[in-house]
Structures are given as C-alpha cells and as structure tokens.
Coordinates of C-alpha atoms and ligand atoms in Angstrom, one line a residue:
M1 CA -37.9 -22.9 -102.6
I2 CA -41.3 -24.0 -103.6
I3 CA -42.4 -27.2 -101.9
L4 CA -44.7 -29.4 -104.0
K5 CA -47.1 -31.5 -102.0
S6 CA -47.7 -35.2 -102.4
S7 CA -51.2 -36.6 -102.6
R8 CA -51.0 -37.7 -99.0
E9 CA -50.0 -34.2 -98.0
L10 CA -52.8 -32.8 -100.1
E11 CA -55.2 -35.0 -98.1
K12 CA -54.0 -33.4 -94.9
L13 CA -54.2 -29.9 -96.4
R14 CA -57.8 -30.6 -97.4
A15 CA -58.6 -31.6 -93.8
A16 CA -57.0 -28.4 -92.4
G17 CA -58.8 -26.4 -95.1
R18 CA -62.1 -27.9 -94.2
L19 CA -61.7 -27.1 -90.5
V20 CA -60.7 -23.5 -91.1
A21 CA -63.6 -23.1 -93.5
R22 CA -65.9 -24.5 -90.8
T23 CA -64.4 -22.0 -88.4
L24 CA -65.4 -19.1 -90.6
E25 CA -68.9 -20.6 -91.0
E26 CA -69.2 -20.6 -87.2
L27 CA -67.9 -17.1 -86.9
R28 CA -70.3 -15.8 -89.5
R29 CA -73.3 -16.8 -87.3
H30 CA -71.9 -14.5 -84.6
I31 CA -71.0 -11.4 -86.6
R32 CA -73.7 -8.8 -85.8
P33 CA -73.9 -5.3 -84.4
G34 CA -72.9 -5.3 -80.7
V35 CA -70.4 -8.2 -80.7
T36 CA -66.8 -7.4 -79.8
T37 CA -63.9 -8.7 -81.9
A38 CA -62.4 -10.3 -78.8
E39 CA -65.6 -12.3 -78.4
L40 CA -65.3 -13.5 -82.0
D41 CA -61.7 -14.5 -81.4
R42 CA -62.7 -16.6 -78.3
I43 CA -65.4 -18.3 -80.4
A44 CA -62.9 -19.1 -83.2
E45 CA -60.2 -20.4 -80.8
E46 CA -62.7 -22.7 -78.9
F47 CA -64.1 -24.0 -82.2
I48 CA -60.6 -24.8 -83.6
V49 CA -59.4 -26.5 -80.4
R50 CA -62.6 -28.5 -79.9
H51 CA -62.1 -29.9 -83.4
G52 CA -58.5 -31.0 -82.8
G53 CA -56.8 -28.1 -84.5
R54 CA -54.5 -25.3 -83.3
P55 CA -55.0 -21.6 -84.2
T56 CA -52.0 -21.0 -86.4
F57 CA -51.9 -17.3 -86.0
K58 CA -51.7 -17.3 -82.2
G59 CA -48.1 -16.7 -81.3
Y60 CA -47.0 -16.3 -84.9
R61 CA -44.3 -13.6 -84.6
G62 CA -45.9 -12.7 -81.4
F63 CA -49.5 -12.2 -82.8
P64 CA -51.7 -12.5 -79.7
A65 CA -54.9 -14.0 -81.1
A66 CA -56.5 -16.8 -83.2
I67 CA -58.0 -14.4 -85.8
C68 CA -57.1 -11.2 -87.5
A69 CA -60.1 -8.9 -87.0
S70 CA -60.1 -6.0 -89.4
P71 CA -63.1 -3.7 -89.6
N72 CA -63.7 -1.0 -92.2
D73 CA -60.5 0.8 -93.1
V74 CA -58.3 -1.9 -91.5
V75 CA -56.8 -3.9 -94.4
V76 CA -55.3 -6.9 -92.5
H77 CA -53.8 -8.0 -89.2
G78 CA -56.2 -6.2 -86.8
I79 CA -55.9 -7.4 -83.3
P80 CA -59.1 -8.6 -81.6
G81 CA -60.1 -6.5 -78.6
D82 CA -62.9 -4.4 -77.2
V83 CA -63.9 -2.9 -80.6
V84 CA -67.7 -3.3 -80.9
L85 CA -69.0 -4.0 -84.4
Q86 CA -71.6 -1.5 -85.6
E87 CA -74.5 -1.6 -88.0
G88 CA -73.2 -0.7 -91.4
D89 CA -69.6 -1.8 -90.8
I90 CA -67.7 -4.2 -93.0
F91 CA -65.6 -6.7 -91.1
S92 CA -62.7 -8.9 -92.4
V93 CA -61.8 -12.1 -90.6
D94 CA -58.6 -13.9 -91.4
V95 CA -58.0 -17.3 -89.7
G96 CA -55.5 -20.1 -89.9
V97 CA -55.7 -23.7 -88.6
T98 CA -53.0 -26.2 -88.1
L99 CA -54.3 -29.8 -88.2
D100 CA -52.0 -32.8 -88.2
G101 CA -49.1 -30.7 -89.1
F102 CA -50.6 -28.9 -92.1
I103 CA -52.2 -25.5 -92.4
G104 CA -55.3 -24.0 -93.9
D105 CA -55.6 -20.2 -94.3
T106 CA -58.7 -18.3 -95.3
A107 CA -60.3 -14.9 -95.0
W108 CA -63.7 -13.3 -95.7
T109 CA -65.2 -9.9 -95.4
Y110 CA -68.7 -9.7 -94.0
P111 CA -71.3 -7.0 -93.9
V112 CA -72.4 -6.1 -90.3
G113 CA -76.2 -5.6 -90.5
E114 CA -77.2 -3.4 -93.5
I115 CA -74.4 -1.8 -95.4
D116 CA -74.5 0.9 -98.0
D117 CA -74.3 0.3 -101.7
E118 CA -70.7 1.3 -102.2
A119 CA -69.5 -1.0 -99.4
A120 CA -71.6 -3.8 -100.9
R121 CA -70.0 -3.2 -104.3
L122 CA -66.5 -3.3 -102.7
L123 CA -67.3 -6.7 -101.2
E124 CA -68.7 -8.0 -104.5
V125 CA -65.7 -6.9 -106.5
A126 CA -63.2 -8.1 -104.0
R127 CA -64.9 -11.6 -103.9
K128 CA -65.0 -11.7 -107.7
S129 CA -61.3 -10.8 -107.9
L130 CA -60.5 -13.8 -105.7
E131 CA -62.6 -16.0 -108.0
A132 CA -60.6 -14.6 -111.0
G133 CA -57.3 -15.2 -109.3
I134 CA -58.2 -18.8 -108.4
A135 CA -59.4 -19.4 -112.0
A136 CA -55.9 -18.2 -113.2
A137 CA -54.1 -20.8 -111.0
Q138 CA -53.7 -23.3 -113.9
P139 CA -50.9 -25.8 -114.3
G140 CA -48.5 -24.6 -116.9
G141 CA -49.3 -21.0 -116.3
Y142 CA -47.4 -18.5 -114.1
V143 CA -47.8 -17.4 -110.5
S144 CA -48.1 -13.8 -111.8
D145 CA -51.1 -14.8 -113.9
I146 CA -53.0 -14.8 -110.6
G147 CA -52.2 -11.3 -109.7
A148 CA -52.9 -10.0 -113.2
A149 CA -56.3 -11.5 -113.1
V150 CA -57.1 -10.1 -109.7
Q151 CA -55.9 -6.6 -110.6
A152 CA -57.9 -6.5 -113.8
V153 CA -61.2 -7.2 -112.0
V154 CA -60.4 -4.7 -109.2
E155 CA -59.3 -1.8 -111.4
A156 CA -62.1 -2.2 -113.9
A157 CA -64.4 -1.5 -111.0
G158 CA -62.5 1.6 -110.0
F159 CA -61.0 0.1 -106.8
S160 CA -57.3 -0.5 -106.0
V161 CA -55.2 -3.6 -105.0
V162 CA -52.9 -3.5 -102.0
R163 CA -49.3 -3.9 -103.0
E164 CA -47.4 -4.3 -99.8
Y165 CA -49.0 -7.6 -98.7
T166 CA -49.3 -10.7 -100.9
G167 CA -50.5 -14.3 -100.9
H168 CA -48.1 -17.1 -100.3
G169 CA -47.4 -20.8 -100.5
V170 CA -49.0 -22.9 -97.7
G171 CA -48.0 -26.3 -96.3
R172 CA -46.4 -27.2 -93.0
E173 CA -45.5 -23.5 -92.7
M174 CA -48.0 -20.7 -93.0
H175 CA -45.8 -18.6 -95.3
E176 CA -43.9 -20.7 -97.9
D177 CA -42.6 -19.7 -101.3
P178 CA -43.7 -18.3 -103.6
P179 CA -45.1 -14.9 -102.8
V180 CA -48.4 -14.4 -104.7
P181 CA -48.9 -10.7 -105.5
N182 CA -52.3 -9.4 -106.4
Y183 CA -51.1 -7.1 -109.1
G184 CA -48.6 -7.0 -112.0
P185 CA -48.2 -8.4 -115.5
P186 CA -49.0 -12.1 -116.3
G187 CA -46.4 -14.6 -117.6
R188 CA -43.7 -13.8 -115.1
G189 CA -41.8 -15.6 -112.3
P190 CA -42.3 -19.2 -111.3
R191 CA -44.5 -21.6 -113.3
L192 CA -47.6 -23.1 -111.7
K193 CA -47.2 -26.8 -111.2
P194 CA -49.5 -29.6 -109.8
G195 CA -48.7 -30.0 -106.1
M196 CA -48.3 -26.3 -105.5
V197 CA -50.6 -25.0 -102.7
L198 CA -51.1 -21.3 -102.6
A199 CA -53.0 -18.8 -100.4
I200 CA -54.6 -16.4 -102.9
E201 CA -55.8 -13.4 -101.0
P202 CA -56.6 -10.1 -102.7
M203 CA -56.9 -7.0 -100.4
V204 CA -59.0 -4.4 -102.2
N205 CA -59.3 -0.8 -101.2
A206 CA -62.1 1.6 -102.1
G207 CA -59.5 4.4 -102.4
T208 CA -55.7 4.4 -102.6
W209 CA -53.8 1.1 -102.5
K210 CA -51.4 2.7 -100.0
T211 CA -51.4 1.5 -96.4
K212 CA -50.1 2.6 -93.0
T213 CA -49.5 0.5 -89.9
D214 CA -50.7 1.5 -86.4
A215 CA -48.3 1.9 -83.5
D216 CA -49.2 -1.6 -82.3
G217 CA -47.0 -2.9 -85.1
W218 CA -49.8 -5.0 -86.6
T219 CA -52.9 -3.2 -87.6
V220 CA -52.7 -2.2 -91.3
R221 CA -55.0 0.5 -92.5
T222 CA -55.7 2.2 -95.8
A223 CA -53.6 5.4 -95.9
D224 CA -56.7 7.5 -96.9
G225 CA -59.1 5.9 -94.4
S226 CA -61.2 4.3 -97.2
L227 CA -62.8 0.9 -96.8
S228 CA -60.9 -2.3 -97.4
A229 CA -62.0 -5.9 -98.1
H230 CA -60.0 -9.1 -98.0
F231 CA -60.9 -12.5 -99.3
E232 CA -58.7 -15.6 -99.2
H233 CA -58.7 -19.2 -100.1
T234 CA -56.0 -21.9 -99.9
V235 CA -55.9 -23.4 -103.3
A236 CA -54.1 -26.5 -104.7
V237 CA -52.9 -26.5 -108.3
T238 CA -53.8 -29.9 -109.8
D239 CA -53.6 -31.5 -113.2
D240 CA -57.2 -30.6 -113.6
G241 CA -56.8 -27.0 -112.6
P242 CA -57.3 -25.2 -109.2
E243 CA -58.9 -27.0 -106.3
I244 CA -60.1 -24.8 -103.4
L245 CA -59.1 -26.5 -100.1
T246 CA -60.7 -24.1 -97.7
V247 CA -64.3 -25.2 -98.2
V248 CA -66.7 -26.9 -95.9
D249 CA -67.1 -30.0 -98.0
Ligands
MG301 MG1 -52.7 -15.8 -95.9

C-alpha cells in the first residue's frame, strides 16, 4: 500500500532529509586516503545523534552500523570496519536518519584522492542517471518512468544498472511501497501522485549488472569485480513536480 504524505508530514520529511544531507556533507570532509570506514561510521553516528536524530540503518534487520560503506566493487550494504580508503578508490556512502518519526535516505559516491578517467566517468553517468530519474518523477506519470529514465542514461554510456536492488517509498518506515526499479519500460505500474515520497537510487556498474553477496550476508559486490557507483535522493512528488528532500537547504 502506498502511503501519501500530508503537508505536515512532508515538513517532517524535509527536516529529516536536511539532516541526512548535512550528515553526508560532514562525511565528505573526512573521506580521504588513510581513513577507515569504521572512523567514517563513528563520525556519521555522532553527527546524527548530536543533531537530535537517530541513525536509521543501525539495527535495521541487524545491520550493525549507521552508514553503509561500499568501496570500489561493493555495490551497496558494505559494513564499516578496518578497511582503509586508498588513493584512487571510489567510495559509496549510504545513510539514513530518523528525525521526529520520519526518515531521510540518501547516498553518494565520492572519489578518494585522484581517480582515473573511467572511474570518473562512471560517477558522472551514475549521478546524471539519478538526475534523470528524479526529473521523471512527475505527477500523473508512472513509477516505472523513473527506472526507464535511469536505464536510458546508464546504458547509453555503456554501463549497466543493477536489477536486484531498487529504490522504495519512504516515510515513517525506511522501506515503504512502491519499489522503484532502476530499469524497465515506462508507463507501467502505479501512477505517480502528489504526496508520494520515494527514494530514487540508481546503482550503476561499470561491467555486468549481476551481483553477488559476501558470506557476511550484507556486502553486495559486482559479480565481475568491476566498479560500482550509487547515488540516492529522497524525493517528494508534488503538484509542481519532484522536490528533492535530501538537500542541505
Ligand atoms: Mg534507500
């Protein structure tokens, strides 16, 4: 069941979105060669709690940390630990914040120091595919218009879109209906309506779209070891079009 949000609820989702966006801003200042992913997780959790929020991911189905920390071939759901970021890595951070009962969910992939041209192109294309997906979140359209827009950008650049993981509705729960795939034909499934709030989150691989999961049960990697990038915003569908909630102001 898709839960439409009232204007009061949207206000709360904006506040949660702002705090989670500020958390990413804070993390970005600390992403550099030599830092461990556990250190970044500690910084994120402290920042969230200091600003009155709760790290949504921590404890979610037993996930042990505030952020998902996913370098290089890790697609999503990497567990922070003693991994040291290296010059030339790409590093995806996914973070959720619960504030006053509502959730903001966002992710970004950052270069660590200098990265090579192909990695830079992957980040650029993945970011643009998120922009295209958001632009497709128009009232009166269809949820599947979002994935079609994402897929077109990604495949035109010769990259691939992950199939097994999707975006989702967001509200009081982190994962609400509807699922928001990043591929497939437009014009299918539920209609987009004002009051819908969606996490749009393309996961883009340099090689195959196929993935595999580590023995820890969480860490998802590209099946072929190629690089993967992940960008996510929480977006409200409004009468005037899409509104990105996970922004600093
Ligand atoms: Mg999400």
